[in-house]
Coordinates of C-alpha atoms in Angstrom, one line a residue:
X1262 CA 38.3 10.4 -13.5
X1263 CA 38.4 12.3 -16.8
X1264 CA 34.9 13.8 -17.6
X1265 CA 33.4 12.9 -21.3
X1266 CA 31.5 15.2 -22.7
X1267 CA 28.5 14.6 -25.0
X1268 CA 28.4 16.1 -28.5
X1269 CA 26.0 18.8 -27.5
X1270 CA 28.1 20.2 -24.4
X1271 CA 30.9 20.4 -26.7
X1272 CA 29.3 22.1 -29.7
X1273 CA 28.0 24.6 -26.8
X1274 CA 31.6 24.6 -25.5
X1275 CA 32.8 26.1 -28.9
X1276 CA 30.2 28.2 -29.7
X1277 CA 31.0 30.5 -26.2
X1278 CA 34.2 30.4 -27.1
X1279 CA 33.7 31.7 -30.5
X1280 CA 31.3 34.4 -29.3
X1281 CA 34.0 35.0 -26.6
X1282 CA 31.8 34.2 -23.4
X1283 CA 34.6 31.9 -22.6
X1284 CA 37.8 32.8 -22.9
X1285 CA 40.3 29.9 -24.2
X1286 CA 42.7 30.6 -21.5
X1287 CA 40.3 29.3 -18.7
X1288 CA 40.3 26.0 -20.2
X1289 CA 43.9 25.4 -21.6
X1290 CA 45.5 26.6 -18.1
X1291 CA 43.2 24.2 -16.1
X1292 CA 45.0 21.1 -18.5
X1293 CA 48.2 22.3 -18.2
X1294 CA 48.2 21.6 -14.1
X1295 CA 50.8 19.1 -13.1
X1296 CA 49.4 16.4 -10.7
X1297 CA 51.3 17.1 -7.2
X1298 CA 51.4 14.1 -5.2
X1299 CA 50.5 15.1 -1.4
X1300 CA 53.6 13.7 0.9
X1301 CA 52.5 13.2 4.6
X1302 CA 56.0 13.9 6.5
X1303 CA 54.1 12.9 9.5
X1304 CA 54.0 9.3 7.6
X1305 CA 56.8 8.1 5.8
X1306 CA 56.5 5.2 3.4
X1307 CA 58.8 2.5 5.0
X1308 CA 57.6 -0.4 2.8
X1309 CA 58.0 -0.3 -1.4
X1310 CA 55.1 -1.7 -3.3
X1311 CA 57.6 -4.9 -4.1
X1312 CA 57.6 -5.2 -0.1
X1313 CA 53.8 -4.9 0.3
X1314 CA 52.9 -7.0 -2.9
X1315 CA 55.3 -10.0 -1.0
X1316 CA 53.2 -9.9 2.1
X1317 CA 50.2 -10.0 0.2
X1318 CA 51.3 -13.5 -1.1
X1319 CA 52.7 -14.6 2.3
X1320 CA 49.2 -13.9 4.3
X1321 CA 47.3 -15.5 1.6
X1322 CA 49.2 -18.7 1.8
X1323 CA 48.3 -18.0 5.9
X1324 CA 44.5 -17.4 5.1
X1325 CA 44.5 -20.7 3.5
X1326 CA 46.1 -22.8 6.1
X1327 CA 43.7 -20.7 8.7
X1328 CA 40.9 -21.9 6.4
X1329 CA 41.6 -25.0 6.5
X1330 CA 42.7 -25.6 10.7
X1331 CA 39.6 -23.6 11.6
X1332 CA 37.3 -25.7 9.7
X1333 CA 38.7 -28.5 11.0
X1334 CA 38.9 -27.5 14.6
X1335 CA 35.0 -25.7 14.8
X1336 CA 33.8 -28.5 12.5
X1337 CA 32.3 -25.2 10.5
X1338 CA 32.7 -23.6 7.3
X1339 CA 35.2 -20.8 7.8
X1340 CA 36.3 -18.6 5.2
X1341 CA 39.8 -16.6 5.6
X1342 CA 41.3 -14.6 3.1
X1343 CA 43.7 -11.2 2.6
X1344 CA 41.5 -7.9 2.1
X1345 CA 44.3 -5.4 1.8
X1346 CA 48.0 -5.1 3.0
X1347 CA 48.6 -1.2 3.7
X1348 CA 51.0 0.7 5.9
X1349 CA 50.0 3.3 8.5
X1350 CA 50.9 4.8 11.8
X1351 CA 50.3 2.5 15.0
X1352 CA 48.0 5.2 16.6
X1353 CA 45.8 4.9 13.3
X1354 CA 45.4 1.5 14.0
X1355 CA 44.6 1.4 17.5
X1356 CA 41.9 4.0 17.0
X1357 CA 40.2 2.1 13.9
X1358 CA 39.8 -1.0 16.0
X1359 CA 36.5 -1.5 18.5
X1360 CA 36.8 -1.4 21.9
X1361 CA 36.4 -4.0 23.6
X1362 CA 37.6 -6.5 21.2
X1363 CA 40.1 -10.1 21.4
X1364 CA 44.0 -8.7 21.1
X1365 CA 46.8 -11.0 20.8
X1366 CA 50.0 -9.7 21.8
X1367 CA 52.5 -12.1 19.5
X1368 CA 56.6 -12.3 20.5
X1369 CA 57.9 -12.6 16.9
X1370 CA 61.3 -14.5 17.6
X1371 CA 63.7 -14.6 16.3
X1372 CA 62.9 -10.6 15.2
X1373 CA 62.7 -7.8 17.8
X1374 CA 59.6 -6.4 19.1
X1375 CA 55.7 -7.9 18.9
X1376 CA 53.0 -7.9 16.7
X1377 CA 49.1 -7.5 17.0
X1378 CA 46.6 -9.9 16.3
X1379 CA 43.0 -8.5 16.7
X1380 CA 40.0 -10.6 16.3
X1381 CA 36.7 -8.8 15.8
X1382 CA 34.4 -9.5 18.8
X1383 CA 31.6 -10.5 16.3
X1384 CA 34.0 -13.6 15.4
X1385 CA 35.7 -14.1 18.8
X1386 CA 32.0 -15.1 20.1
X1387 CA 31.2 -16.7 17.1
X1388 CA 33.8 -18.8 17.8
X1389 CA 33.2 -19.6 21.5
X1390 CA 29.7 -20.2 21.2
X1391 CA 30.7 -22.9 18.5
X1392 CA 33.2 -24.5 20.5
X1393 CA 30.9 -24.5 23.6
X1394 CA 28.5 -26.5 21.8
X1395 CA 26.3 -23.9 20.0
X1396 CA 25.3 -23.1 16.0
X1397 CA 27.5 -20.6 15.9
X1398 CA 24.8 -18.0 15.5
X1399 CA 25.7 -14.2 15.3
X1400 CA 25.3 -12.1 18.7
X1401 CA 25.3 -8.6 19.3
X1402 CA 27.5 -9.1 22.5
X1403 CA 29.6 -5.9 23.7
X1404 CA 31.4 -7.1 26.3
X1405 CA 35.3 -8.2 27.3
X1406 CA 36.1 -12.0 27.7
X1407 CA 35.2 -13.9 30.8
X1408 CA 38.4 -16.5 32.2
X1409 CA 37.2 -19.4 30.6
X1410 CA 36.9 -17.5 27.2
X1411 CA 40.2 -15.9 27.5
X1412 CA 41.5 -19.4 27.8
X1413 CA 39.4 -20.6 25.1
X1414 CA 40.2 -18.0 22.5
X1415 CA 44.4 -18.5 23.9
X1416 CA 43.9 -22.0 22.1
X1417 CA 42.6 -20.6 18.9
X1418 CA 45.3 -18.1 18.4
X1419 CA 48.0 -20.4 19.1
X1420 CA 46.7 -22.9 16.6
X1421 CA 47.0 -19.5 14.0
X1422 CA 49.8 -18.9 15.6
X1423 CA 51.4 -22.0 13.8
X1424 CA 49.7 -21.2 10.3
X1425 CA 51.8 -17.9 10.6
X1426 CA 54.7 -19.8 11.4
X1427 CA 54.1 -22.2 8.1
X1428 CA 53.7 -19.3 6.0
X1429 CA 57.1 -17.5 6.9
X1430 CA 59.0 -20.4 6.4
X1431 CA 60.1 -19.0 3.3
X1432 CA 61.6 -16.5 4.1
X1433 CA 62.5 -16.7 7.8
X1434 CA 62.3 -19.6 10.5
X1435 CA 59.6 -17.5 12.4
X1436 CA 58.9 -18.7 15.9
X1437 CA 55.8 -16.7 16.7
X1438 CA 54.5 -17.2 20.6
X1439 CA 51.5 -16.1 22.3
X1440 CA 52.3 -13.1 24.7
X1441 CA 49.1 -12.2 26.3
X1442 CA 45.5 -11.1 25.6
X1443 CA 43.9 -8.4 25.8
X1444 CA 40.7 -6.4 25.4
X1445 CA 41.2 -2.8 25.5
X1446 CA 43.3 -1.4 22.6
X1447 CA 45.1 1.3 24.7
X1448 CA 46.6 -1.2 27.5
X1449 CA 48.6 -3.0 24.1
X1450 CA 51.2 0.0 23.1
X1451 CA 54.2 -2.4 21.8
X1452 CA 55.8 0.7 19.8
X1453 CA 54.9 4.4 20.1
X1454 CA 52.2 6.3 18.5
X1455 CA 53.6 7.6 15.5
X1456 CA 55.6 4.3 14.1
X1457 CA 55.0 2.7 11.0
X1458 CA 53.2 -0.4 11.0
X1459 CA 51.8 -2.4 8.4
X1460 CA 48.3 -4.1 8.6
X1461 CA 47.2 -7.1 6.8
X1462 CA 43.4 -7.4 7.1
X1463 CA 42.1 -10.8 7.0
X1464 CA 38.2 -10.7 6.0
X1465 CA 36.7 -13.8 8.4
X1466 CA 33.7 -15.7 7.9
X1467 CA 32.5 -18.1 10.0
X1468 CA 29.5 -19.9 8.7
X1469 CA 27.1 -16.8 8.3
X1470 CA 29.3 -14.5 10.5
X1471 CA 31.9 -12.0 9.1
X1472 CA 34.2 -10.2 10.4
X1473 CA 37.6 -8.8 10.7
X1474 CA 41.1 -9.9 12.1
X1475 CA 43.9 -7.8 11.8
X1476 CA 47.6 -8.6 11.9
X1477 CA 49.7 -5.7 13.2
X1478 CA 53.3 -5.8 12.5
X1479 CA 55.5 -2.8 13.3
X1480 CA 58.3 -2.0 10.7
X1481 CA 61.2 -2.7 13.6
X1482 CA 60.1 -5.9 13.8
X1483 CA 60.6 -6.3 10.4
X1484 CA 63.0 -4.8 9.7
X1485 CA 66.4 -6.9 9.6
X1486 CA 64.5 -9.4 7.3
X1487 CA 63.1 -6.1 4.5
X1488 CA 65.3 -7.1 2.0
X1489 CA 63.9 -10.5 1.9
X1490 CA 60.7 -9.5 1.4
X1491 CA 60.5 -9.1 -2.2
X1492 CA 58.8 -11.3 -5.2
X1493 CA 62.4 -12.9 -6.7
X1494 CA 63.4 -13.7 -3.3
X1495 CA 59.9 -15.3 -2.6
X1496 CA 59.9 -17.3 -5.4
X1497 CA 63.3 -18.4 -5.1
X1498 CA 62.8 -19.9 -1.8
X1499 CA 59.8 -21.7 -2.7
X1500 CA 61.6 -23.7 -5.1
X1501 CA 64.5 -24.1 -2.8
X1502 CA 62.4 -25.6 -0.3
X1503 CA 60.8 -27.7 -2.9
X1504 CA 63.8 -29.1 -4.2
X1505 CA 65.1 -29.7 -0.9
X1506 CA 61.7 -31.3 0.5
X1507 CA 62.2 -33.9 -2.6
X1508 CA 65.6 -34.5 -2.0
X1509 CA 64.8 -35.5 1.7
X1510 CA 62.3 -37.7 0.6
X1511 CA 64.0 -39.6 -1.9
X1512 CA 67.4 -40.0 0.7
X1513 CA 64.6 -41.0 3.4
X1514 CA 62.8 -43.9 0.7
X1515 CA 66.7 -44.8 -0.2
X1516 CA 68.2 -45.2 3.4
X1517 CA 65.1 -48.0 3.6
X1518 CA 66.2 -50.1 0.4
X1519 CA 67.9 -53.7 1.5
X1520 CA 71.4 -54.3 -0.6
X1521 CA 72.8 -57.7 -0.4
X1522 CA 76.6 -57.3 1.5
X1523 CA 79.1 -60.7 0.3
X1524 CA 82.1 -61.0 2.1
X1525 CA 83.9 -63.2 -0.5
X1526 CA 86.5 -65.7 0.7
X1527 CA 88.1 -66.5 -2.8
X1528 CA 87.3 -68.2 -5.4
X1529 CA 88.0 -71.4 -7.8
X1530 CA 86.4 -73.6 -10.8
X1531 CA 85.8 -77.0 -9.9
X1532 CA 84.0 -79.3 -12.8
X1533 CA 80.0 -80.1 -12.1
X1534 CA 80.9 -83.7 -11.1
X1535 CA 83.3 -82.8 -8.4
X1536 CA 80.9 -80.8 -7.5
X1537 CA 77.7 -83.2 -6.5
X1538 CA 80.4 -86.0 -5.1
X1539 CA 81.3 -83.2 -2.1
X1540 CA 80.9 -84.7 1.5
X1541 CA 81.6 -83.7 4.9
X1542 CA 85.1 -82.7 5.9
X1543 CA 85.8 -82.6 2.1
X1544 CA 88.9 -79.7 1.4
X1545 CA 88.8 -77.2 -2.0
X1546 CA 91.8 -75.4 -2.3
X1547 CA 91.3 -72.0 -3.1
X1548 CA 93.2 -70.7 -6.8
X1549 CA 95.6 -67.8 -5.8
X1550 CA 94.2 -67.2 -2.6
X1551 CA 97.3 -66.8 0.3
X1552 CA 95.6 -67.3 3.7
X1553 CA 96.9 -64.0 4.8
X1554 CA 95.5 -62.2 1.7
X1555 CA 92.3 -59.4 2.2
X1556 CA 88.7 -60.6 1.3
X1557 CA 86.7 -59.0 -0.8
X1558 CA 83.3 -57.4 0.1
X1559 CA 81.1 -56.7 -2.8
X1560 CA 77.7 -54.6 -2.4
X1561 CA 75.2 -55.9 -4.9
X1562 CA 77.1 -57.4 -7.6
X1563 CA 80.0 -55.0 -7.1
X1564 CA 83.8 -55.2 -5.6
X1565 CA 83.8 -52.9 -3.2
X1566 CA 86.0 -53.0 -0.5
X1567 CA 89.3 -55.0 0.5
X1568 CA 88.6 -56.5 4.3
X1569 CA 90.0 -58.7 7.1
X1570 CA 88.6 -61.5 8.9
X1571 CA 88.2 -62.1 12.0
X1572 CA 86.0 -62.9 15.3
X1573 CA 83.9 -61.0 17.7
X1574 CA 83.2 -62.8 20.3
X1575 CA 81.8 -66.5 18.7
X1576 CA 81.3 -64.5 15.9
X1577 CA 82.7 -64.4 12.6
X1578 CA 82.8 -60.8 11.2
X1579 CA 85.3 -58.7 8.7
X1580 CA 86.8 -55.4 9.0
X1581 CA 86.4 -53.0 6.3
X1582 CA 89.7 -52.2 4.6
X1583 CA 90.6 -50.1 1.6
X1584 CA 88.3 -49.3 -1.2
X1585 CA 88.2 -50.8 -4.4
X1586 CA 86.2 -48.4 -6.0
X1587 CA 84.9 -44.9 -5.3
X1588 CA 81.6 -44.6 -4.3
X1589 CA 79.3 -41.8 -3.5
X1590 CA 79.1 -40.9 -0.1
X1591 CA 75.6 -39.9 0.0
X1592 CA 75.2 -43.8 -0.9
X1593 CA 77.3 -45.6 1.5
X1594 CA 77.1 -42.6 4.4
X1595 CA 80.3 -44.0 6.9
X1596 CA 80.7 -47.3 5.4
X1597 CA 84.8 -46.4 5.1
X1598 CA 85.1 -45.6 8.9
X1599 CA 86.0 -49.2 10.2
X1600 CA 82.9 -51.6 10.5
X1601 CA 82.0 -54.8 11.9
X1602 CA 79.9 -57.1 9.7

């Protein structure tokens, strides 16, 4: 941070300079420095800040579906959201977590490879003593997971597991699954030492217990799907999937609507009197209507289709012919294969 001097120290400044205690070189070399940038060879950057700013926004759409499941499911107030997204070796990460702690080993299909999903112990007991029936009340336990735990906790994460899941929809069809669990960091090596990983660290609070959970994802795993992971693609896919979500409901609401089907024999005019002295066995010849001509089905109040009559069975019914007029397909689905009325 640049240092602002006060009028004093600068009137000082110029008088040793003028009385040449100071020489003028000492200060104009120190501003003419270039700022070098330290590269760590050791640790390549493998994500751009695009990349990284995109997995930001993908976690934090999963910190508010975990919100909202592990409220629901420890009938507590829990509190999820993203602290930071950064890159870093995998041996740096397995040294900054506790030991023991809750480790999920995740399969991350359809991509290669695992991922890590740490849960600080603070929380993991938290959690447990809620769902056995407690407050929920912070413990200074140090110790790994009993059985019964282990299976307890295995429920939780695959719950997450699904909010992760939901949150890569747009951008790949994730199918994350649990792999196993375990409590010392060294026994989960899913990549070696010095590969690039990046962490997205998930600041937990359940009721008046925080805490950590780390996601670990190494950069093989994501790497087939890198070029997705930037903000136009993002964004582009979220409308897409709206879009489509609207579409499907509006076909779903449509394929329920009732439309009125008339097979119409033919047709004539006949005066209103004729009309009320009508009895039984009574003929009306039909106005240029050959017996062997097509009937015409109408949908709604609209000629459709040419068809034939006939009988299934002791049932009358028509086959559906030619059409009269084109109509959507997305309307009528396979109303022009041949169908039985």
């Amino acid at each position: 941070m640049t240092e602002i001097l006060s009028q004093d120290e600068i009137d000082a400044l110029l008088n040793a300079i003028s009385s040449g205690e100071v020489s003028e070189d000492e200060y104009s070399s120190v501003g003419e420095q270039k700022k070098v940038k330290i590269y760590d060879f050791k640790r390549p950057d493998k994500f751009s800040k695009d990349q990284i700013r995109t997995l930001q926004m993908m976690h934090e759409t999963f910190a508010r579906l975990a919100t909202t499941g592990l409220s629901a499911q420890l009938r507590a107030l829990v509190v999820v959201h993203v602290a930071s997204v950064d890159q870093l070796t995998y041996e740096e990460f397995i040294r900054s977590i506790p030991n023991p702690t809750t480790l999920a080993v995740i399969n991350m299909d359809p991509l290669r490879g695992s991922a890590i999903l740490e849960i600080d112990p603070s929380i993991s007991f938290t959690i447990i003593d809620r769902l056995f029936g407690g407050k929920g009340e912070s413990s200074k336990v140090n110790r790994e997971l009993s059985d019964i735990e282990l299976s307890v906790m295995e429920g939780i994460i695959v719950r997450i597991l699904g909010n992760l899941r939901e949150s890569w929809s747009t951008v790949i069809d994730l199918r994350p699954r649990l792999g196993n669990i375990e409590t010392n960091p060294q026994f989960a090596q899913v990549v070696p030492p010095n590969d690039m990983v990046v962490l997205i660290t998930l600041e937990t609070k359940v009721g008046e217990v925080e805490g950590m959970t780390n996601l670990c994802i190494p950069y093989i795993t994501i790497e087939p799907i890198i070029n997705k992971l930037s903000a136009q693609y993002w964004y582009s896919s979220i409308r897409k999937g709206e879009v489509d979500e609207n579409r499907a409901v509006i076909q779903e609401r449509l394929d329920q609507v009732k439309i009125p089907l008339i097979s119409e024999v033919g047709s004539v005019d006949i005066s209103l009197n004729d009309l009320m002295n009508l009895q039984l066995g009574d003929v009306i010849k039909l106005e240029n209507t050959p017996i062997k001509s097509d009937l015409t089905v109408k949908v709604g109040d609209r000629s459709k289709f040419k068809a034939t009559p006939g009988k299934v069975g002791n049932r009358l019914a028509i086959q559906i012919g030619d059409s009269i007029e084109d109509i959507p397909d997305e309307l009528l689905g396979s109303t022009r294969s041949e169908q039985e009325y």
